[in-house]
Amino acid sequence: MIQPLQLWHKVLAVRNNAPLVHNITNYVVMNNTANALLAVGASPVMAHAHEEMEDMVNIAGALVVNIGTLDSYWVTSMLKAIGQAQQLQKPWVLDPVGAGASQYRNQVLHQLLQAGSPAVIRGNASEILSLANTVSATKGVDSTHSSEQALQAAQAVSASFNTVVCVSGETDFIVYNNTITGVSNGHALMTRVTGLGCTASAITGAFCAVADGHYKDAAIAAMAVMGVAGEIAAAKSDGPGSLQMHFIDALYNLSEEAFVNHVKLSTHESF
Amino acid sequence: MIQPLQLWHKVLAVRNNAPLVHNITNYVVMNNTANALLAVGASPVMAHAHEEMEDMVNIAGALVVNIGTLDSYWVTSMLKAIGQAQQLQKPWVLDPVGAGASQYRNQVLHQLLQAGSPAVIRGNASEILSLANTVSATKGVDSTHSSEQALQAAQAVSASFNTVVCVSGETDFIVYNNTITGVSNGHALMTRVTGLGCTASAITGAFCAVADGHYKDAAIAAMAVMGVAGEIAAAKSDGPGSLQMHFIDALYNLSEEAFVNHVKLSTHESF
Amino acid sequence: MIQPLQLWHKVLAVRNNAPLVHNITNYVVMNNTANALLAVGASPVMAHAHEEMEDMVNIAGALVVNIGTLDSYWVTSMLKAIGQAQQLQKPWVLDPVGAGASQYRNQVLHQLLQAGSPAVIRGNASEILSLANTVSATKGVDSTHSSEQALQAAQAVSASFNTVVCVSGETDFIVYNNTITGVSNGHALMTRVTGLGCTASAITGAFCAVADGHYKDAAIAAMAVMGVAGEIAAAKSDGPGSLQMHFIDALYNLSEEAFVNHVKLSTHESF
């Protein structure tokens, strides 16, 4: 299992390389996402015009596709960007926001995953479960225990697309190739701030951009940074409003000592 | 007149039921709106794709339509969502942002109100006045006293569409069926934070979702919560930047004692 | 050279006249832009529907066009609004976000500048350099010293379009008619908050709206206000999250004494 100090070196790699991350994401979180990327030392781009999707992917180190406020124009933007990322073998991250909430979202997710295989898919348990039922070739998500269900679903999705799958929750599980790593950081108040899951996906993109193909470690590093910064921020916060502010400060100020001391990793047996 | 403790029970109903509120709202306020809904205990959805408007209304407890940054695609989204809400008899709230600022906004408001009758319309005095002149069958908004004018306009709009009308201002007036209730909470600094009116409309949606048809009380509860949280936040704030943060914290931390002690209700004679 | 006290009178002019500023800007920054405009005492409008572009320009004191998250629909909105601003001789400000990042952005910038001549163009050094190479009739940006390059580029763009050009950086340079004024305020942490450049452009719009045609002084005043508020905010901030909040408070609370004491102006020889 990767060790905290190795994850910290990935944090430094993002700070030192300042990777450009191209985000096709939802309107609700764009500002926070951009600020979180800046706070970890990455450089955000938000663009969706069809005419410039190739150019933006060309200059980016990674692409993040988030379907939170999708519509047909934006889906085409996503498909164009994914096509170019596949062509250039650049990593892309998929955040299947609201998977299962509408037929349309499910169809779009199917389309996006037909267009290419993301480096990482990050969602909450219900999104990953829905994704498994919608797009995974491997069915059989039938356990009665819900977190176990989500892990089975994550493994099915991971196997179908040869992709790292990250299931966010009280413990975040990062699943790939029959290994499961848990990150048990974060704070319950984070669920009361909109878009921190979207932020996690964007930061995963930043880590993928400097990962040299080690996308599982990139996803672990991203979730660890999110969780540790969230804990530090929550300790100073009076509610979700102040948490949002302190979280950005904590991402920006994160030190090796705080990171290594806080981060809680675990390995889990495959199902 | 409804009493403060009864309003507090509505606050608890939102917290306990966590209603899903589907927002078709403007880009400027989406993040704050989502965070405010989370802070009161509701669950926000923001979606506008035509293909999923029915599905989203199906799973939502209420719909909020805000025309702040409208265009023709979004107007169709609004009409589809309103149609489905009418079909399922789910409450929807209309925020006529910028009514009167352009011919187009007036036409769209006319269209939206033809498509169905909202549970609540919430706007500032000039928006409600404009709406009365644009869409109300009852003319005669001719008083020289402006707040009186707005109340006459509110009554005309309320009667035309059999809807609760909330006129925001130093005192918020909630008008329905020849009764007028005033909520005299809030703080002047709130007018320097963008989109708190939009937030009020979204929170009204959350209260409508748990209102069992008592939409006037839902609107009163929403404005009382906004105003009391605003007062608590303003007392801690150095300006509109910190107010925005403290406001979300105050919504989240609102206690029965603070609410019941702060809220200032009044009844007014009908014109 | 304009003196600090004269700039302060422009700050008061914005506060006293509360000019309406129509923004066609990017999704990432809309909320912060609106709050910054409110904090300086202006009144923001954000609208993009083709059907209402003329009406919005009719009621606005200035127009701000920012191409950060452009697409073809929004470009048409921009062209319609610019056309109306030219017709009514109202000032408009251009923020060429990401100029040079894609062919499409360059083509659109060319189109926008064909449609009319902005009062002010504000961008960072690389955007102004790109703009000079793309649209300026005067070539010859060939110095090896980069800030010198950007100033030569700014002068070329200024001459081509008879417009004030503001190059943001550690020192902001405002270029017009063979004069160069420097504003050496601000703080390095501001570069870690998304969209403060966009905010600078929006505030420039507010100052243009009350400038009686003195757009160079308007741009200087805007950059001075941004820089001084940024310094005051940075002194209280633990990171970019808190800076964003304190910045809005500092804009709102800016006093004559603080402004006049902090502002650092300089004049530079033309190249």
PDB file of C-alpha atoms in Angstrom, chain A residues 27-30 32 67-72 74 98 101-105 189 191-195 237-246, chain B residues 27 30-32 34-35 37-42 44-52 55-56 59 73-74 236 244-246 248-249 252-253:
ATOM      1  CA  TYR A  27     -22.496  25.795 -13.074  1.00  0.00           C
ATOM      2  CA  VAL A  28     -23.089  25.316  -9.353  1.00  0.00           C
ATOM      3  CA  VAL A  29     -19.510  24.493  -8.440  1.00  0.00           C
ATOM      4  CA  MET A  30     -17.350  26.218 -11.043  1.00  0.00           C
ATOM      5  CA  ASN A  32     -15.257  26.651  -5.863  1.00  0.00           C
ATOM      6  CA  ILE A  67     -22.395  16.062 -15.696  1.00  0.00           C
ATOM      7  CA  GLY A  68     -24.045  18.024 -12.874  1.00  0.00           C
ATOM      8  CA  THR A  69     -25.878  20.544 -15.066  1.00  0.00           C
ATOM      9  CA  LEU A  70     -25.619  18.833 -18.421  1.00  0.00           C
ATOM     10  CA  ASP A  71     -27.586  19.569 -21.577  1.00  0.00           C
ATOM     11  CA  SER A  72     -27.172  18.443 -25.172  1.00  0.00           C
ATOM     12  CA  TRP A  74     -22.496  20.393 -23.146  1.00  0.00           C
ATOM     13  CA  GLY A  98     -26.836  12.487 -10.195  1.00  0.00           C
ATOM     14  CA  ALA A 101     -31.760  10.590 -11.106  1.00  0.00           C
ATOM     15  CA  SER A 102     -32.971  10.654 -14.710  1.00  0.00           C
ATOM     16  CA  GLN A 103     -33.002   8.390 -17.739  1.00  0.00           C
ATOM     17  CA  TYR A 104     -31.177  11.110 -19.624  1.00  0.00           C
ATOM     18  CA  ARG A 105     -28.223  11.113 -17.232  1.00  0.00           C
ATOM     19  CA  LEU A 189     -20.034  18.910   7.932  1.00  0.00           C
ATOM     20  CA  THR A 191     -21.695  16.941   3.239  1.00  0.00           C
ATOM     21  CA  ARG A 192     -23.521  20.218   3.974  1.00  0.00           C
ATOM     22  CA  VAL A 193     -21.345  22.206   1.542  1.00  0.00           C
ATOM     23  CA  THR A 194     -22.435  21.934  -2.063  1.00  0.00           C
ATOM     24  CA  GLY A 195     -19.984  20.562  -4.559  1.00  0.00           C
ATOM     25  CA  SER A 237     -15.677  26.319  11.385  1.00  0.00           C
ATOM     26  CA  ASP A 238     -18.993  27.402  12.881  1.00  0.00           C
ATOM     27  CA  GLY A 239     -21.019  25.892  10.073  1.00  0.00           C
ATOM     28  CA  PRO A 240     -20.951  25.051   6.372  1.00  0.00           C
ATOM     29  CA  GLY A 241     -20.442  28.692   5.320  1.00  0.00           C
ATOM     30  CA  SER A 242     -17.197  29.075   7.211  1.00  0.00           C
ATOM     31  CA  LEU A 243     -16.156  25.525   6.312  1.00  0.00           C
ATOM     32  CA  GLN A 244     -16.201  26.416   2.631  1.00  0.00           C
ATOM     33  CA  MET A 245     -13.788  29.291   3.281  1.00  0.00           C
ATOM     34  CA  HIS A 246     -11.496  27.496   5.713  1.00  0.00           C
TER      35      HIS A 246
ATOM     36  CA  TYR B  27     -26.040  31.219 -12.895  1.00  0.00           C
ATOM     37  CA  MET B  30     -26.631  28.715  -7.980  1.00  0.00           C
ATOM     38  CA  ASN B  31     -23.837  28.015  -5.524  1.00  0.00           C
ATOM     39  CA  ASN B  32     -25.289  30.149  -2.738  1.00  0.00           C
ATOM     40  CA  ALA B  34     -27.597  25.233  -3.094  1.00  0.00           C
ATOM     41  CA  ASN B  35     -25.670  25.989   0.084  1.00  0.00           C
ATOM     42  CA  LEU B  37     -30.928  24.866   0.867  1.00  0.00           C
ATOM     43  CA  LEU B  38     -28.433  22.464   2.439  1.00  0.00           C
ATOM     44  CA  ALA B  39     -28.096  24.761   5.463  1.00  0.00           C
ATOM     45  CA  VAL B  40     -31.844  24.683   6.179  1.00  0.00           C
ATOM     46  CA  GLY B  41     -31.816  20.914   5.808  1.00  0.00           C
ATOM     47  CA  ALA B  42     -33.240  20.600   2.297  1.00  0.00           C
ATOM     48  CA  PRO B  44     -30.956  20.909  -3.780  1.00  0.00           C
ATOM     49  CA  VAL B  45     -31.073  19.759  -7.390  1.00  0.00           C
ATOM     50  CA  MET B  46     -30.071  22.087 -10.226  1.00  0.00           C
ATOM     51  CA  ALA B  47     -30.885  20.766 -13.672  1.00  0.00           C
ATOM     52  CA  HIS B  48     -32.265  22.219 -16.895  1.00  0.00           C
ATOM     53  CA  ALA B  49     -31.853  19.660 -19.713  1.00  0.00           C
ATOM     54  CA  HIS B  50     -35.175  19.313 -21.526  1.00  0.00           C
ATOM     55  CA  GLU B  51     -34.748  15.546 -21.564  1.00  0.00           C
ATOM     56  CA  GLU B  52     -34.801  15.281 -17.772  1.00  0.00           C
ATOM     57  CA  ASP B  55     -37.802  13.032 -14.160  1.00  0.00           C
ATOM     58  CA  MET B  56     -36.460  15.786 -11.928  1.00  0.00           C
ATOM     59  CA  ILE B  59     -38.444  13.089  -7.636  1.00  0.00           C
ATOM     60  CA  TYR B  73     -33.505  27.086 -23.981  1.00  0.00           C
ATOM     61  CA  TRP B  74     -34.023  27.666 -20.287  1.00  0.00           C
ATOM     62  CA  LYS B 236     -21.007  39.229  13.282  1.00  0.00           C
ATOM     63  CA  GLN B 244     -22.563  35.868   2.996  1.00  0.00           C
ATOM     64  CA  MET B 245     -20.527  33.354   5.002  1.00  0.00           C
ATOM     65  CA  HIS B 246     -22.100  34.002   8.393  1.00  0.00           C
ATOM     66  CA  ILE B 248     -25.072  30.218   5.781  1.00  0.00           C
ATOM     67  CA  ASP B 249     -23.710  29.356   9.223  1.00  0.00           C
ATOM     68  CA  TYR B 252     -27.512  25.981   9.680  1.00  0.00           C
ATOM     69  CA  ASN B 253     -27.288  26.751  13.411  1.00  0.00           C
TER      70      ASN B 253
END
